[in-house]
Tab-separated table of C-alpha atoms in Angstrom:
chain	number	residue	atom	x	y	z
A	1	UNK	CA	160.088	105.691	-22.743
A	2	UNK	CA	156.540	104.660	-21.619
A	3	UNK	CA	153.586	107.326	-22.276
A	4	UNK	CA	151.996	108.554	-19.047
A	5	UNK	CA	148.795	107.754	-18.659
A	6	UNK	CA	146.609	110.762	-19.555
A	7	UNK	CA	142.897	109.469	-19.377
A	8	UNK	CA	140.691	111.016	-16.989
A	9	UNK	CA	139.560	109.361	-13.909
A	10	UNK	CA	135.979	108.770	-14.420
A	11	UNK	CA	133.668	110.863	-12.468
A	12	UNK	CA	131.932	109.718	-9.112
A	13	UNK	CA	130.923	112.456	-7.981
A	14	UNK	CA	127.555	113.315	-10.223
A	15	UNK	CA	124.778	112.287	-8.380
A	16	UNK	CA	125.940	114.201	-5.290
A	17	UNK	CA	126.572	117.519	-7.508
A	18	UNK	CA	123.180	116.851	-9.070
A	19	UNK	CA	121.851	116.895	-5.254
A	20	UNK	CA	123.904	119.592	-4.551
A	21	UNK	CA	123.203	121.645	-7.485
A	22	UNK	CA	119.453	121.244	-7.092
A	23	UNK	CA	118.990	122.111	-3.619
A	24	UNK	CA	120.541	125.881	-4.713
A	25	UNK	CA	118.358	125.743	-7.549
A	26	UNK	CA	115.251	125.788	-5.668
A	27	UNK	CA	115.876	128.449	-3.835
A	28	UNK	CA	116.134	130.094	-7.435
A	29	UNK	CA	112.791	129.373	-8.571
A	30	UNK	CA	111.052	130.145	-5.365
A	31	UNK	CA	112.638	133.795	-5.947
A	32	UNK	CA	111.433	133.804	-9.231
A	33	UNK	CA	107.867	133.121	-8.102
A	34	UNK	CA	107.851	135.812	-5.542
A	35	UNK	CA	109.169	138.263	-7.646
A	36	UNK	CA	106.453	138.225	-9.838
A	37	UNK	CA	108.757	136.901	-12.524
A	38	UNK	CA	106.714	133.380	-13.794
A	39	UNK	CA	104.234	135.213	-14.770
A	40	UNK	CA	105.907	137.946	-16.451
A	41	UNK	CA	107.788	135.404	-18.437
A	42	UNK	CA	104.931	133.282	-19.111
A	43	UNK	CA	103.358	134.725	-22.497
A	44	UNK	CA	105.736	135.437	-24.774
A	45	UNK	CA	109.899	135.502	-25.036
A	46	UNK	CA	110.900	139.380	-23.798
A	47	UNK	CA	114.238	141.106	-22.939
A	48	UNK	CA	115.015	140.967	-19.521
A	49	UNK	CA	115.864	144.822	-19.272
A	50	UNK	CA	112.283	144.714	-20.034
A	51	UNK	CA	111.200	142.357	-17.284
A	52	UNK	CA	113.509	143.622	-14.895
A	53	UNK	CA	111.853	147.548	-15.477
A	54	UNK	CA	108.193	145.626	-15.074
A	55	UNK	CA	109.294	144.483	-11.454
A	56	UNK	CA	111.388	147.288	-10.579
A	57	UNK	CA	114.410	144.968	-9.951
A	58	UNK	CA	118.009	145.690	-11.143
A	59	UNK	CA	118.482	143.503	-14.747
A	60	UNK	CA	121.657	142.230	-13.468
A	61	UNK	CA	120.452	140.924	-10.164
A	62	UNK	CA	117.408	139.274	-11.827
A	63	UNK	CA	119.751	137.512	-14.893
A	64	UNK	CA	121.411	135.370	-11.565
A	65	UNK	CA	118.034	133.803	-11.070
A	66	UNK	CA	117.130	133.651	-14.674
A	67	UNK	CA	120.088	131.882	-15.480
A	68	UNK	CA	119.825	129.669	-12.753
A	69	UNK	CA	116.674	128.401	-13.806
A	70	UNK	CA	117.912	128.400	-17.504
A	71	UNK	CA	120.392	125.867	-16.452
A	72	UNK	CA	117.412	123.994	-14.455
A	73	UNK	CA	115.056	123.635	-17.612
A	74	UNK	CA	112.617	126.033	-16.464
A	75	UNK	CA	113.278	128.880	-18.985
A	76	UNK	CA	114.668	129.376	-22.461
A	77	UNK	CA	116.130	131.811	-24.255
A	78	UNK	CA	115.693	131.956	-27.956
A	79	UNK	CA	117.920	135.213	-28.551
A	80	UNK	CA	120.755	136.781	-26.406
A	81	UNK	CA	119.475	138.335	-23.426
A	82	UNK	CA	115.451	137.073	-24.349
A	83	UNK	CA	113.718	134.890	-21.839
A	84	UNK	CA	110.411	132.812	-21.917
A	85	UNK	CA	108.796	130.142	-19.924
A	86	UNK	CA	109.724	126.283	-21.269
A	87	UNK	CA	107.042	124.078	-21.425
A	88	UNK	CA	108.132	122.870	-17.906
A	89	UNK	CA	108.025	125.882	-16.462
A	90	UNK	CA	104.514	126.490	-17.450
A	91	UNK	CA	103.554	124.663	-15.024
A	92	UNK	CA	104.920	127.127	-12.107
A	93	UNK	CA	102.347	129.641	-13.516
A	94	UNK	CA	99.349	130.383	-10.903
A	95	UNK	CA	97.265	129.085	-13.468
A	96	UNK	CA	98.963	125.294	-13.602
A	97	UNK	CA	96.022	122.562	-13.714
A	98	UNK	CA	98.328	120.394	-12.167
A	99	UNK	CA	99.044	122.451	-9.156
A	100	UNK	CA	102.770	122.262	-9.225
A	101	UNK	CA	103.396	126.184	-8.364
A	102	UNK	CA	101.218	125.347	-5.272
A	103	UNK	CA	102.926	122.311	-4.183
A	104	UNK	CA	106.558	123.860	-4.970
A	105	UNK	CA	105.536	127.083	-2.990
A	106	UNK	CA	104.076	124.885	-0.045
A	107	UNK	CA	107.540	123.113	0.146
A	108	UNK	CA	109.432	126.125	0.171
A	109	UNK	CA	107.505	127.943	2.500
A	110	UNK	CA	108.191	128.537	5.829
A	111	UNK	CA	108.113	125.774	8.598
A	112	UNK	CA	107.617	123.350	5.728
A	113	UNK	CA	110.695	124.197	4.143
A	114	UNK	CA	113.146	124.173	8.274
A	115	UNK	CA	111.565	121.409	9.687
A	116	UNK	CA	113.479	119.550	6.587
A	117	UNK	CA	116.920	120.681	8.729
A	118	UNK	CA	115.682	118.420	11.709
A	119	UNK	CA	115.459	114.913	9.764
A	120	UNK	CA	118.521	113.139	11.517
A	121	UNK	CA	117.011	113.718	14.750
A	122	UNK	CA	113.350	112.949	13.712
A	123	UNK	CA	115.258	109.748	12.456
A	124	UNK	CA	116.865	109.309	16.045
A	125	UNK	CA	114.000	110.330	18.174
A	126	UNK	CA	111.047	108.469	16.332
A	127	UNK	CA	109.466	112.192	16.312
A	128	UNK	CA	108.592	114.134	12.881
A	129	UNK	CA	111.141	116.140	11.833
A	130	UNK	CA	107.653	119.027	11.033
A	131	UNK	CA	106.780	117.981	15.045
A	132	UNK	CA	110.514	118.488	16.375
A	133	UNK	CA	110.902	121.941	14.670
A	134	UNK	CA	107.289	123.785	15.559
A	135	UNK	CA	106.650	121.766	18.611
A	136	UNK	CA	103.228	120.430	17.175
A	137	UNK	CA	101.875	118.134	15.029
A	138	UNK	CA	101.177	119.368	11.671
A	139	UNK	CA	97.474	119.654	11.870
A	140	UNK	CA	97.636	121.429	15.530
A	141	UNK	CA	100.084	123.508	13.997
A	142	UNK	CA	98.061	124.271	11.052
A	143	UNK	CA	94.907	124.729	13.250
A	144	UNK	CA	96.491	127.541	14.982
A	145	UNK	CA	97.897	129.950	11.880
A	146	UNK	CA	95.708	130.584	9.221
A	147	UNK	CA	98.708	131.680	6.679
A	148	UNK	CA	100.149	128.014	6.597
A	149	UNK	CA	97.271	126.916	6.268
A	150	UNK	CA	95.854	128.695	3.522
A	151	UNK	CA	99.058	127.601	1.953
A	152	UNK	CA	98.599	124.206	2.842
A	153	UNK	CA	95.033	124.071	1.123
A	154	UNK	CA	95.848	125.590	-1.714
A	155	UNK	CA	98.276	123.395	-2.816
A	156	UNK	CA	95.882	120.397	-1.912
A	157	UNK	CA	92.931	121.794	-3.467
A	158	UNK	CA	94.635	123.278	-6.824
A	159	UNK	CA	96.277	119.425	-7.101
A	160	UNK	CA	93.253	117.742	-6.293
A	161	UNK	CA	93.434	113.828	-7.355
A	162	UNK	CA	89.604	113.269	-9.395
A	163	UNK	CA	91.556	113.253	-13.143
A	164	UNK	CA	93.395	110.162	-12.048
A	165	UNK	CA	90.719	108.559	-10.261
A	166	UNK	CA	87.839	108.858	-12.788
A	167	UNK	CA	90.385	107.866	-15.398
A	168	UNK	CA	91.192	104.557	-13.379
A	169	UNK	CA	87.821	103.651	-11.716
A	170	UNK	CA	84.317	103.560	-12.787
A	171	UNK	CA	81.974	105.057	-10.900
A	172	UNK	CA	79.300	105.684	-13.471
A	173	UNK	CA	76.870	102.839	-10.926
A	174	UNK	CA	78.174	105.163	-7.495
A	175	UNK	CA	74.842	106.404	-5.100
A	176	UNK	CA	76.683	108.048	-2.513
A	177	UNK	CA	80.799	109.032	-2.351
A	178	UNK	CA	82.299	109.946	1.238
A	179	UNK	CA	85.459	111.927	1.057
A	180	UNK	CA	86.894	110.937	4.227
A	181	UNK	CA	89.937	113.952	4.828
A	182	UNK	CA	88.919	115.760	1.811
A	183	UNK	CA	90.138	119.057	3.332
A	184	UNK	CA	87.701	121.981	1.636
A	185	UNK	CA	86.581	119.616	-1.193
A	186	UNK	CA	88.093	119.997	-4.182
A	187	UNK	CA	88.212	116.199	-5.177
A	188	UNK	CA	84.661	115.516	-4.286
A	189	UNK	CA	83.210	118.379	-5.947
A	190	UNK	CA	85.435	117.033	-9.118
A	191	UNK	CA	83.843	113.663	-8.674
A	192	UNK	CA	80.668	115.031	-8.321
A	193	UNK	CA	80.822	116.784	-11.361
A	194	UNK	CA	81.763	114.014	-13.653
A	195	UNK	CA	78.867	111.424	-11.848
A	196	UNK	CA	75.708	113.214	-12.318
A	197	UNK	CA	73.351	111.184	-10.169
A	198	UNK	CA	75.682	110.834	-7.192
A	199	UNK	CA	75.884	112.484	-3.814
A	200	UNK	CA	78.658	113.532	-1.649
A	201	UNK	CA	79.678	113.831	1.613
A	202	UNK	CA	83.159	115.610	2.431
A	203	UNK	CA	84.098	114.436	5.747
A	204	UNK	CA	87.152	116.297	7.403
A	205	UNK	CA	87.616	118.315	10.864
A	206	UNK	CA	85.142	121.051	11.498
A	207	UNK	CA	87.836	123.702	11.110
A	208	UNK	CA	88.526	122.632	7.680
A	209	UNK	CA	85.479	122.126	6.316
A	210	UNK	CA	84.331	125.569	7.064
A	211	UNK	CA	86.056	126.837	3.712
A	212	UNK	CA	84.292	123.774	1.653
A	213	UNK	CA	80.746	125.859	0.919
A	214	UNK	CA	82.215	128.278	-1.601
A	215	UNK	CA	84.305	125.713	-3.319
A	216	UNK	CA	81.322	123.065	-3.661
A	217	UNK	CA	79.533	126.355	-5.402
A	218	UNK	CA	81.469	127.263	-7.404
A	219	UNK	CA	81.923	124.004	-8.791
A	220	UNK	CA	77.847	123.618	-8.715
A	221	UNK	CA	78.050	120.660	-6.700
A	222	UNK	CA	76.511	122.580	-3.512
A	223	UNK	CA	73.056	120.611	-3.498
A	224	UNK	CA	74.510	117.154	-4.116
A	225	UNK	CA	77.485	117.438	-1.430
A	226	UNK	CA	76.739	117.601	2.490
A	227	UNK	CA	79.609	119.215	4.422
A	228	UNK	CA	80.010	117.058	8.108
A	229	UNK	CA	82.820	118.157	10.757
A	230	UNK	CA	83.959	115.096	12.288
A	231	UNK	CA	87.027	113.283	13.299
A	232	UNK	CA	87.494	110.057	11.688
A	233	UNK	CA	89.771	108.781	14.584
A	234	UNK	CA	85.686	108.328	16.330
A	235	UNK	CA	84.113	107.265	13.190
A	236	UNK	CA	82.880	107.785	10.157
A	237	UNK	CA	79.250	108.145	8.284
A	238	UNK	CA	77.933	105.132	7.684
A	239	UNK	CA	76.767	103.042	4.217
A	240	UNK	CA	77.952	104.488	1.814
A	241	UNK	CA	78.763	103.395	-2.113
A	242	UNK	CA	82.146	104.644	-1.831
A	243	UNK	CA	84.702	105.652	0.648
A	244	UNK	CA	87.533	107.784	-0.924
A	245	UNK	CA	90.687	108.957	1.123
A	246	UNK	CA	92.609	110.630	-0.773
A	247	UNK	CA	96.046	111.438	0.269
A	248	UNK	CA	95.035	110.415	3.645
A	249	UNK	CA	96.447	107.216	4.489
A	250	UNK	CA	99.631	107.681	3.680
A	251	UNK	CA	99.770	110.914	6.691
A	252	UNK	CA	99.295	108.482	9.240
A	253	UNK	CA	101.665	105.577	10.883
A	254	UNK	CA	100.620	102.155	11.051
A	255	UNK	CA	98.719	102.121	14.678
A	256	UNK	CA	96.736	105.013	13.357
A	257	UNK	CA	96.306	104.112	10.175
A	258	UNK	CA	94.603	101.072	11.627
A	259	UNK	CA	92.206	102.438	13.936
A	260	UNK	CA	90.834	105.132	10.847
A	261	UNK	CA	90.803	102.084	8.335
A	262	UNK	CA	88.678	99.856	11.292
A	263	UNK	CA	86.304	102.970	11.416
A	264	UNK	CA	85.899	102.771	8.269
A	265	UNK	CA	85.373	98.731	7.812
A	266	UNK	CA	82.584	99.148	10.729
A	267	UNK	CA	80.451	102.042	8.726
A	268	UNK	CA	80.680	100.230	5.505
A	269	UNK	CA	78.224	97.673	4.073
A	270	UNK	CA	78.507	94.500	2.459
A	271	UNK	CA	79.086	96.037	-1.367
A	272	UNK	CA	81.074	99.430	0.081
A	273	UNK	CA	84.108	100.053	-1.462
A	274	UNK	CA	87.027	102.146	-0.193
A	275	UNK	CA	89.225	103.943	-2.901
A	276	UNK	CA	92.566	104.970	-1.525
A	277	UNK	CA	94.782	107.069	-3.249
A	278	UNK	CA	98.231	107.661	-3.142
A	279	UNK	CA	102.203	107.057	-3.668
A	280	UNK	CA	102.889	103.822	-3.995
A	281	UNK	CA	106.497	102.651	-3.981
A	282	UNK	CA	107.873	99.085	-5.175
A	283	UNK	CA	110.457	97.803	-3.213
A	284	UNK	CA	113.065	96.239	-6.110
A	285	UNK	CA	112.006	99.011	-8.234
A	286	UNK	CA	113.004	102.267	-6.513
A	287	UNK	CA	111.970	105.655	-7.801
A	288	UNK	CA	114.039	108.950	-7.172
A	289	UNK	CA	110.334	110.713	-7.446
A	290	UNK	CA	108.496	108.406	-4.770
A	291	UNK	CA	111.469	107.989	-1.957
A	292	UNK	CA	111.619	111.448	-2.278
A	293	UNK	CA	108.006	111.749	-1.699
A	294	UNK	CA	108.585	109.294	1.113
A	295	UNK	CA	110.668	111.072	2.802
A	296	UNK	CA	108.232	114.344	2.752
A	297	UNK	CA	105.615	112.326	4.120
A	298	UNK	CA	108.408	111.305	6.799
A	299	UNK	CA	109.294	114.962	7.329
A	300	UNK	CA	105.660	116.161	8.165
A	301	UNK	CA	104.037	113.369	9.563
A	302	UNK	CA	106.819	111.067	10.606
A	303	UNK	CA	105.310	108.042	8.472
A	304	UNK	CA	107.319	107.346	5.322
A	305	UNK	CA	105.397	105.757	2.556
A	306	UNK	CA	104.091	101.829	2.526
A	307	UNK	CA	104.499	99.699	0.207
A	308	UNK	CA	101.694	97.350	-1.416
A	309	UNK	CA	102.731	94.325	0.822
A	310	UNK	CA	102.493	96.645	3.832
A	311	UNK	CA	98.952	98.106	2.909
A	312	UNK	CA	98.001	94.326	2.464
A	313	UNK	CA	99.590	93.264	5.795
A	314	UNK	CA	97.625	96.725	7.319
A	315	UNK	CA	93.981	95.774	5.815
A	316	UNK	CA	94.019	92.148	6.844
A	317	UNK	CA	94.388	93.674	10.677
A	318	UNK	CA	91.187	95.219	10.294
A	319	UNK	CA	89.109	93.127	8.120
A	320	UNK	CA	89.660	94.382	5.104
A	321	UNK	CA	91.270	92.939	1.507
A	322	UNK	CA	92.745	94.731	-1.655
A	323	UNK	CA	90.587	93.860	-4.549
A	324	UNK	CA	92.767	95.755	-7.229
A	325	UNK	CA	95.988	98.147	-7.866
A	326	UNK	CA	95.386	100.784	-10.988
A	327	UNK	CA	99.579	101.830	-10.045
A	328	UNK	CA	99.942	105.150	-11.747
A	329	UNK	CA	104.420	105.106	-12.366
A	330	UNK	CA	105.761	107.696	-10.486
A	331	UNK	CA	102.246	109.597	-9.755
A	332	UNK	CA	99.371	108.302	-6.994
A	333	UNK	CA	97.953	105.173	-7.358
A	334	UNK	CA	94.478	103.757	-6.482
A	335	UNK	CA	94.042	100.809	-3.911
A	336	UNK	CA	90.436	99.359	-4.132
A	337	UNK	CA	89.370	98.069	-0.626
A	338	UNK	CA	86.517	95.386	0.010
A	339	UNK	CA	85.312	94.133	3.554
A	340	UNK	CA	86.084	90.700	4.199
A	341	UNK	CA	83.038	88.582	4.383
């Protein structure tokens, strides 16, 4: 008599579990952050009773999020019932250099976090999905409530993009920098700091410049960096070293897109140069990280991210030529952008 057949059926169902899974684990972490747990957890391993008596939270309520994030990396427990930050969970602490708390709390906050429910229709309307849940724009919408937006610029500011830029690009020979969109100025002031004998000018919409002063002092960048409300959909200041936008392009679809990067080909001179920074995907060589980030970009602004052939096809429209690619894998890359003679 013939065996049955006992091997298991292999399993195709991972990657959607994985989705699954993660999308429930989030919501884990984001409690753990408001809690006041992250930091409680960040110095050393300590019972949970213990924890749980700190925040005045019930030990067996608080071990469901714990173990969630257990299970997601994000804690360890060296003894039974003892719980500590892992080194990847570190970086949710307030104090994270690399601004990841900021960024994870700006995507589960709020408006951020629903308009994600309204991506098949952005996809069928040719609206943002941010746009068809709030009814404006993110930037109008932003303009208007001063909670978002403080959330907003904090996690722009505390993940500001200099470290990757002065790694890639020398700028030791750089007169004058204009941080075109550079929100309160945490990237220029960086910049600033690290090229001595340069000056600055943030550039970004009156409104959001107004918060750049204390930032550029504390930094002690305040006397080198001029602080100009503008719109760069009308222009842009004119002859400068170095353009930086930062984060910017990638906000925008391709008709406006064009008429900022033609506002900035007219203001800059023969020997300008215009550093843009940002996710950059490759077509045959897709990355979980950067279609996600794609698809954010989608969600908010309703322009997914472009590829290098796309950026190329974009800069010939207005003049314009990509002298090098410094592509960072799976972080932002930096586009250097020369005027066509």
């Amino acid at each position: 008599m013939e065996r049955p057949d006992t091997t298991l059926p292999a399993r195709t169902d991972r990657p959607l579990a994985r989705i699954v899974s993660s999308a429930m684990l989030m919501h884990a972490v984001a409690a753990l952050i408001e809690l006041g747990a992250v930091e409680e957890l960040a110095c050393s391993p300590r019972p949970l009773e213990e924890v749980a008596r700190e925040l005045g939270v019930p030990e067996e309520r608080l071990l469901v999020l714990v173990r969630a994030a257990l299970a997601a990396g994000l804690v360890e427990e060296p003894h039974p019932g003892v719980f500590t930050l892992s080194p990847a969970g570190d970086h949710l602490r307030i104090d994270d250099p690399q601004g990841l708390r900021d960024l994870f709390r700006m995507c589960t906050h709020s408006d951020f976090f629903q308009a994600w429910t309204r991506l098949g229709h952005s996809v069928s309307s040719g609206r943002s999905a941010f746009a068809i849940h709030t009814g404006q724009e993110l930037f109008a919408y932003l303009s208007e409530r001063e909670a978002a937006a403080a959330v907003f610029n904090r996690a722009m500011n505390s993940s500001a993009l200099a470290a990757p830029l002065l790694r890639e690009i020398d700028l030791s020979e750089t007169k004058t920098v204009v941080d075109l969109g550079g929100g309160e100025g945490a990237t220029i002031a960086a910049v600033l700091r690290a090229c001595p004998s340069a000056r600055g000018i943030l550039f970004d919409l009156p409104h959001v410049v107004e918060g750049a002063p204390p930032l550029l002092r504390e930094a002690g960048v305040e006397d080198r960096c001029s602080v100009m409300g503008g719109d760069f959909f009308e222009g842009v200041p004119r002859g400068a070293d170095v353009y930086l936008a930062a984060r910017v392009m990638q906000n925008w679809a391709d008709p406006d897109a064009a008429l900022i990067l033609g506002n900035v080909r007219e203001a800059m001179g023969s020997a300008s140069r215009l550093l843009i920074v940002g996710h950059l995907p490759e077509r045959e060589r897709p990355s979980e990280f950067l279609e996600a980030m794609s698809l954010s970009m989608f969600v908010l602004y309703g322009a997914p991210l472009r590829t290098r052939e796309q950026y190329e096809a974009l800069f010939a429209s207005v003049g314009l030529s990509l002298h090098e690619v410094r592509r960072v894998p799976d972080g932002e890359s930096i586009m250097d952008v020369r005027p066509v003679s």
